[in-house]
Coordinates of C-alpha atoms in Angstrom, one line a residue:
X1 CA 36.3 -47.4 13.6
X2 CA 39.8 -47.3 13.0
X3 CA 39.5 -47.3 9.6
X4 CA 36.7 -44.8 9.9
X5 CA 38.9 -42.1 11.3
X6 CA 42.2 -42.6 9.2
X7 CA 39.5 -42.1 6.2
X8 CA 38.3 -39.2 8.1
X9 CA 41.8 -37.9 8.2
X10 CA 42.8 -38.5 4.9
X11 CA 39.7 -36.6 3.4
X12 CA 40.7 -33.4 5.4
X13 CA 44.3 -33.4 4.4
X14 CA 43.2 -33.6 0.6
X15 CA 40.6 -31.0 1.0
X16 CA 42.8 -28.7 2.3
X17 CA 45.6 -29.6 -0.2
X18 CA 42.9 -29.1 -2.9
X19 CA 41.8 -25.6 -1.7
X20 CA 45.5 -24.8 -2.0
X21 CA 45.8 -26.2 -5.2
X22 CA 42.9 -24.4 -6.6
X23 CA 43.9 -21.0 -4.3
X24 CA 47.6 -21.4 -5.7
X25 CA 49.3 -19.3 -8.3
X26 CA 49.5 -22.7 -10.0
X27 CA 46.1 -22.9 -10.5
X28 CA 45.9 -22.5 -13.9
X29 CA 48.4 -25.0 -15.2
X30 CA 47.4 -27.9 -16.9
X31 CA 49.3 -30.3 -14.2
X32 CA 46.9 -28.5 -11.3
X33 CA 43.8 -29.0 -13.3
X34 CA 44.2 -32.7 -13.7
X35 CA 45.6 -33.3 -10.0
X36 CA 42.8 -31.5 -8.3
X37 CA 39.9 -33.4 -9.9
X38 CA 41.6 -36.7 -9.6
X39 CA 42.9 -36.3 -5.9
X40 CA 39.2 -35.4 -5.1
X41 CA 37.7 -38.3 -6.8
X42 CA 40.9 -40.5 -4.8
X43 CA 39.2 -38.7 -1.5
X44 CA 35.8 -39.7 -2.3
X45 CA 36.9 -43.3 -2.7
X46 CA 39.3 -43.2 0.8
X47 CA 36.2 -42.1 2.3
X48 CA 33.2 -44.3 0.9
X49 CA 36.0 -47.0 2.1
X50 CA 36.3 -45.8 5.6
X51 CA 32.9 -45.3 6.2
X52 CA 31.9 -48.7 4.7
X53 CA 34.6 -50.8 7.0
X54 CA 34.4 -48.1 9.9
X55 CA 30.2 -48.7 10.1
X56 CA 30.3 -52.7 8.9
X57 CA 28.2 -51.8 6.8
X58 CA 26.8 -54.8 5.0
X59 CA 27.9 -55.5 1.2
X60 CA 24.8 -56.0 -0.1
X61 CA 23.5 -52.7 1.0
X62 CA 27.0 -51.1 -0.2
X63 CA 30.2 -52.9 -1.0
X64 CA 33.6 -51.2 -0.7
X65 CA 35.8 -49.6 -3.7
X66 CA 38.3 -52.3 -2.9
X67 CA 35.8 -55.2 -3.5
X68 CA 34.4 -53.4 -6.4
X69 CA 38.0 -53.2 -8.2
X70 CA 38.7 -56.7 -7.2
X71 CA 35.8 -58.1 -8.6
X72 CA 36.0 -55.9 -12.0
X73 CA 39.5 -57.0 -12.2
X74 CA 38.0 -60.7 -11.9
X75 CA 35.3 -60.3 -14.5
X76 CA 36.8 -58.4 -17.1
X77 CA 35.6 -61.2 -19.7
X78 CA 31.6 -60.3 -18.7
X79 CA 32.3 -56.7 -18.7
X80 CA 34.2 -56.8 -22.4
X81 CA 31.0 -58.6 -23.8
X82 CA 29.0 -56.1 -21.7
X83 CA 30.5 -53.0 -23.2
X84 CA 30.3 -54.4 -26.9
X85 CA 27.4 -55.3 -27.1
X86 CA 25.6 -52.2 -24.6
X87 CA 27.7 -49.5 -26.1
X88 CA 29.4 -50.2 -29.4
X89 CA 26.7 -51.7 -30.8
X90 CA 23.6 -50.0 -29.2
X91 CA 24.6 -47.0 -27.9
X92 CA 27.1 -45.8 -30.4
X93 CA 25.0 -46.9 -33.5
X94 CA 22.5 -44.9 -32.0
X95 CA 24.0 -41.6 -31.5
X96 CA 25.5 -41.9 -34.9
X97 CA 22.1 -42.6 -36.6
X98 CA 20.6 -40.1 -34.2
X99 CA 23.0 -37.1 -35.1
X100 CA 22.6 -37.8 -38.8
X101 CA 18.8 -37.9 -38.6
X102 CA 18.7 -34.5 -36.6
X103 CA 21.4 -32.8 -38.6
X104 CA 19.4 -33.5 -42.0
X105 CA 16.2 -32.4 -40.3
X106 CA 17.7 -29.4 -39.0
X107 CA 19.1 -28.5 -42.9
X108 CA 15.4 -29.2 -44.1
X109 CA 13.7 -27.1 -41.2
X110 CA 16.4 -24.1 -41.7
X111 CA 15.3 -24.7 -45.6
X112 CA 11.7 -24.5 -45.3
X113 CA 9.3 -22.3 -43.2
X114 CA 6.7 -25.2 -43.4
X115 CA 8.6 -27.3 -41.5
X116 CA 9.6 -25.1 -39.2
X117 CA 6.5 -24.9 -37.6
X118 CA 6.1 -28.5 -38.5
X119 CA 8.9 -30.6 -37.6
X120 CA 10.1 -28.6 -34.8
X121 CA 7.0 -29.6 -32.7
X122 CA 7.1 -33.0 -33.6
X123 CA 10.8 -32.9 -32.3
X124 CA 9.2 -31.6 -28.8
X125 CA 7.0 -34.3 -28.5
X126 CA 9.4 -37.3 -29.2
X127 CA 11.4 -35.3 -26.8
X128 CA 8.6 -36.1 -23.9
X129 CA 8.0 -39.1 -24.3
X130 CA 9.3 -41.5 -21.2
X131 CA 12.1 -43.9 -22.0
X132 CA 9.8 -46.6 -19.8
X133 CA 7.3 -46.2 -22.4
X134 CA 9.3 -46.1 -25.2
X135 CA 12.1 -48.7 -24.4
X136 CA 9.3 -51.6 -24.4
X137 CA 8.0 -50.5 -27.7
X138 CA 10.8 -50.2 -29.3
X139 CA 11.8 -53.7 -28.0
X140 CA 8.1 -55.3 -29.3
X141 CA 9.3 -53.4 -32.5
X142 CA 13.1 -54.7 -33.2
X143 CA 13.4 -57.2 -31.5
X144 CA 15.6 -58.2 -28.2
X145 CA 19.2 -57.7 -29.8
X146 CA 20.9 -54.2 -30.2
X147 CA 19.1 -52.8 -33.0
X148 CA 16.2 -51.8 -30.3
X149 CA 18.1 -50.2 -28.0
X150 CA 20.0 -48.1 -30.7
X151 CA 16.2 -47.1 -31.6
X152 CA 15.8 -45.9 -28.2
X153 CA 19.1 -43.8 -28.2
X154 CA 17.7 -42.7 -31.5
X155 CA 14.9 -41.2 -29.7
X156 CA 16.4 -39.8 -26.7
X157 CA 19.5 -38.0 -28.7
X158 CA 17.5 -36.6 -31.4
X159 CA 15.8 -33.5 -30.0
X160 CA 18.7 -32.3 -28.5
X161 CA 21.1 -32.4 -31.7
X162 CA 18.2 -31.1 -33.3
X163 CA 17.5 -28.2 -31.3
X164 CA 21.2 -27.0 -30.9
X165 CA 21.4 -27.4 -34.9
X166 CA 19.1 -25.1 -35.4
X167 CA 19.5 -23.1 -33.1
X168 CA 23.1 -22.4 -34.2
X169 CA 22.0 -22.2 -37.9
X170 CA 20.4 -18.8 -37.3
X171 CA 22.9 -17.9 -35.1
X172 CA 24.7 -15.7 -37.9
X173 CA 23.9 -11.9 -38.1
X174 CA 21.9 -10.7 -41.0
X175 CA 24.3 -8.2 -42.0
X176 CA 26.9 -11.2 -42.6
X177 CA 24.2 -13.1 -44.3
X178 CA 23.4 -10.1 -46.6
X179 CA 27.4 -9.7 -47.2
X180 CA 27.4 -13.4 -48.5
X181 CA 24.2 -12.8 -51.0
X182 CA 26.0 -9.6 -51.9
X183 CA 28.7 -11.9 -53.5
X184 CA 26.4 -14.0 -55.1
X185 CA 26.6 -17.0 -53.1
X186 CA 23.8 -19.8 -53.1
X187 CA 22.3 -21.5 -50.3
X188 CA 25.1 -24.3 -50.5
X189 CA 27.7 -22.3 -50.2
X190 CA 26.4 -19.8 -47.8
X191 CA 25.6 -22.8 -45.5
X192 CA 29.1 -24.1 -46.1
X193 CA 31.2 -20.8 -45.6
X194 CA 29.3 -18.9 -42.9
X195 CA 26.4 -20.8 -41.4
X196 CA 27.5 -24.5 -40.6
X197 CA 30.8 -23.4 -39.2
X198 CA 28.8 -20.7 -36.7
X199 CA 26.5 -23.5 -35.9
X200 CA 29.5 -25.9 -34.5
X201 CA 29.8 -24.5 -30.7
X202 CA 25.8 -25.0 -31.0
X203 CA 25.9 -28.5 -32.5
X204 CA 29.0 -29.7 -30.4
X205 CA 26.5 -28.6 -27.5
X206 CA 24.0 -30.9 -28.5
X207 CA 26.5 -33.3 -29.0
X208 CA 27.7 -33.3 -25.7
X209 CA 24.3 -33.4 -23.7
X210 CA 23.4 -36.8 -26.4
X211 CA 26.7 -38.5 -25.2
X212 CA 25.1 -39.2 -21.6
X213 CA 21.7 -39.6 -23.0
X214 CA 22.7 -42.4 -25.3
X215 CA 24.3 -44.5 -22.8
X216 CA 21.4 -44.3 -20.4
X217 CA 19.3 -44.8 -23.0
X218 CA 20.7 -47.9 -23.8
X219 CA 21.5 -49.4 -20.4
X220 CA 18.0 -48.6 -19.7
X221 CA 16.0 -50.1 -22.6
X222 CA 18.2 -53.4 -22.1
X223 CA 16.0 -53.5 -18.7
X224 CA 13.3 -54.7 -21.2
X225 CA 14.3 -57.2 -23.3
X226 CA 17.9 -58.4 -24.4
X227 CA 20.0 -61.3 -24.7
X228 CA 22.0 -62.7 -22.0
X229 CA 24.3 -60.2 -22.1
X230 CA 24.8 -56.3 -21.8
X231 CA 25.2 -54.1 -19.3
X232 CA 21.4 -53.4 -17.9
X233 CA 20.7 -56.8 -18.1
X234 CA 23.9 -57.6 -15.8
X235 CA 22.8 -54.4 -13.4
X236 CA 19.2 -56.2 -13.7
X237 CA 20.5 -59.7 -13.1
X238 CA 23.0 -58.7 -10.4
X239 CA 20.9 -56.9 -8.4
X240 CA 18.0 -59.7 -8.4
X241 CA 21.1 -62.1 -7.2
X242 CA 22.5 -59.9 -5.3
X243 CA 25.5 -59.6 -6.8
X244 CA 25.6 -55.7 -5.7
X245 CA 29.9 -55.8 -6.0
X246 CA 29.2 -56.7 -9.9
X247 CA 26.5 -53.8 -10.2
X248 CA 29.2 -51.7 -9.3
X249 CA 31.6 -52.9 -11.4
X250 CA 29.0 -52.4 -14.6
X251 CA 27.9 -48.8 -12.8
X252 CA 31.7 -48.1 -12.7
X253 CA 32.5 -49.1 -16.6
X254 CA 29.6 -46.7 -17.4
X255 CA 30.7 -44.1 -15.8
X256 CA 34.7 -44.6 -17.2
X257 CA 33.0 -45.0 -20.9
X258 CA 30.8 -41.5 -20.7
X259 CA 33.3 -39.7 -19.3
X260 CA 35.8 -40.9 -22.1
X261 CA 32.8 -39.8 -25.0
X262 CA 32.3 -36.9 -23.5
X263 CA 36.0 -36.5 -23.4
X264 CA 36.4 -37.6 -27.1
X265 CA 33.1 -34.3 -28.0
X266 CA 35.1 -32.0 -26.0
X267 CA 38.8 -32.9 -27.6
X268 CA 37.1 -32.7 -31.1
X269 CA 35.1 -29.6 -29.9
X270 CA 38.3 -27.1 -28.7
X271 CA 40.0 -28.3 -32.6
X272 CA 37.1 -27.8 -34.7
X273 CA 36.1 -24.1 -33.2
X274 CA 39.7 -23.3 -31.9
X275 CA 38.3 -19.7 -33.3
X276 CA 35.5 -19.5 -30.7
X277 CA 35.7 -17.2 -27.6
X278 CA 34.9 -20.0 -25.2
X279 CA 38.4 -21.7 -26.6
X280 CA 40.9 -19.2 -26.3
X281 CA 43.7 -19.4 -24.0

């Protein structure tokens, strides 16, 4: 219980340092922003440590932060091949053949009339469809290696991007769009100059929901079918062996790798529309 309370203890000093923090005329510095965030993920971990030790509770049922950092520092081998082949080659294949697919169908749809009442529908329904139901299919189709998960994250990232695209293609005001005819520009140039660089807050949108998407898309349709290797089929295997501390360890590397993509959407986000509202100061 000893550990139980000091955790206890620790947890209300760093709340109360956080509320100061955040309260503080220092709030807004960049220094504050990153401390506050961290020490309250630090806290989180203090206390999920405590409680586990405090309680006994058993590590199958939930092993400490400690054991899951000593076990991912002893299997960094397994995670390496884990992370290749789950998210460089499934996952980020994927999202890169998924934005490309919904960016040209979002041209053609802002194009035509026809297929926007056409496509866009069709964009809704592959948006519904379950990821159990896909995942196997899409397996059965490609095969057990990456190329059937980066189908699935195909899938499951293309409605977004596709919505967002559009949505931010029309987002200019006619009298802009009349200015630009008034000059004589064509449809190229029009979506070059005005359109396309309106869109970007819209499309970096859609680009930020597809970043989680992908990589649950990918970990999930590995529960399917894959090689020995990747990281749902380690969650899969570990938890069948009870392996929980190495669940963690792969649950932990996912969660490090979507916060760095999103982090990469966002970096490339503020220096693309620097000139947006939401960027300023």
């Amino acid at each position: 219980m000893s550990a139980l309370f000091a955790a206890l203890v620790f947890w209300g000093a760093a709340w109360a340092l956080n509320i100061w923090l955040a309260n503080s005329r220092f709030s807004t510095t960049r220094v504050v922003r990153l401390v506050v965030p961290v020490l309250f993920g630090v806290t989180l971990l203090v206390l999920w440590e405590g409680i586990v030790r405090g309680l006994n509770v058993s590590v199958v049922i939930l092993p400490p932060p400690s054991m899951v950092a000593q076990t991912f520092a002893a299997s960094t081998d397994i995670l390496w091949i884990d992370f290749v082949q789950t998210v460089l080659k499934g996952a980020l294949r994927g999202f890169i053949i998924g934005f490309l697919a919904a960016f040209i169908c979002a041209i053609a749809i802002d194009r035509s009339a026809f297929l926007t009442r056409g496509l866009l529908p069709i964009g809704n329904f592959f948006a519904a469809l379950p990821i159990v139901g896909v995942a196997p299919i899409m397996v059965n189709w490609f095969g057990f290696d990456w190329q059937s998960k980066a189908a699935v994250v195909v899938v499951m990232v293309f409605f977004p991007i596709l919505v967002n695209t559009v949505q931010g293609l029309r987002a200019t005001e006619a009298m802009q769009r009349d200015l630009m005819r008034t000059y004589g520009a064509t449809y190229t140039q029009t979506l070059m100059k005005l359109r396309l660089p309106a869109a970007m807050p819209f499309i970096f949108n859609g680009l930020k929901i597809a970043t989680t998407l992908a990589l649950i898309g990918a970990i999930v349709a590995e529960y399917f079918g894959s090689p020995t290797r990747g990281m749902g089929f380690r969650i899969s295997t570990g938890v069948g062996s009870l392996s929980i501390d190495l669940v963690w360890a792969e649950i932990a590397v996912a969660a490090l790798v979507g916060t760095t993509f999103y982090g990469i959407i966002a970096w490339i986000e503020k220096r693309v529309t620097f000139w947006h509202p939401s960027q300023r100061g």
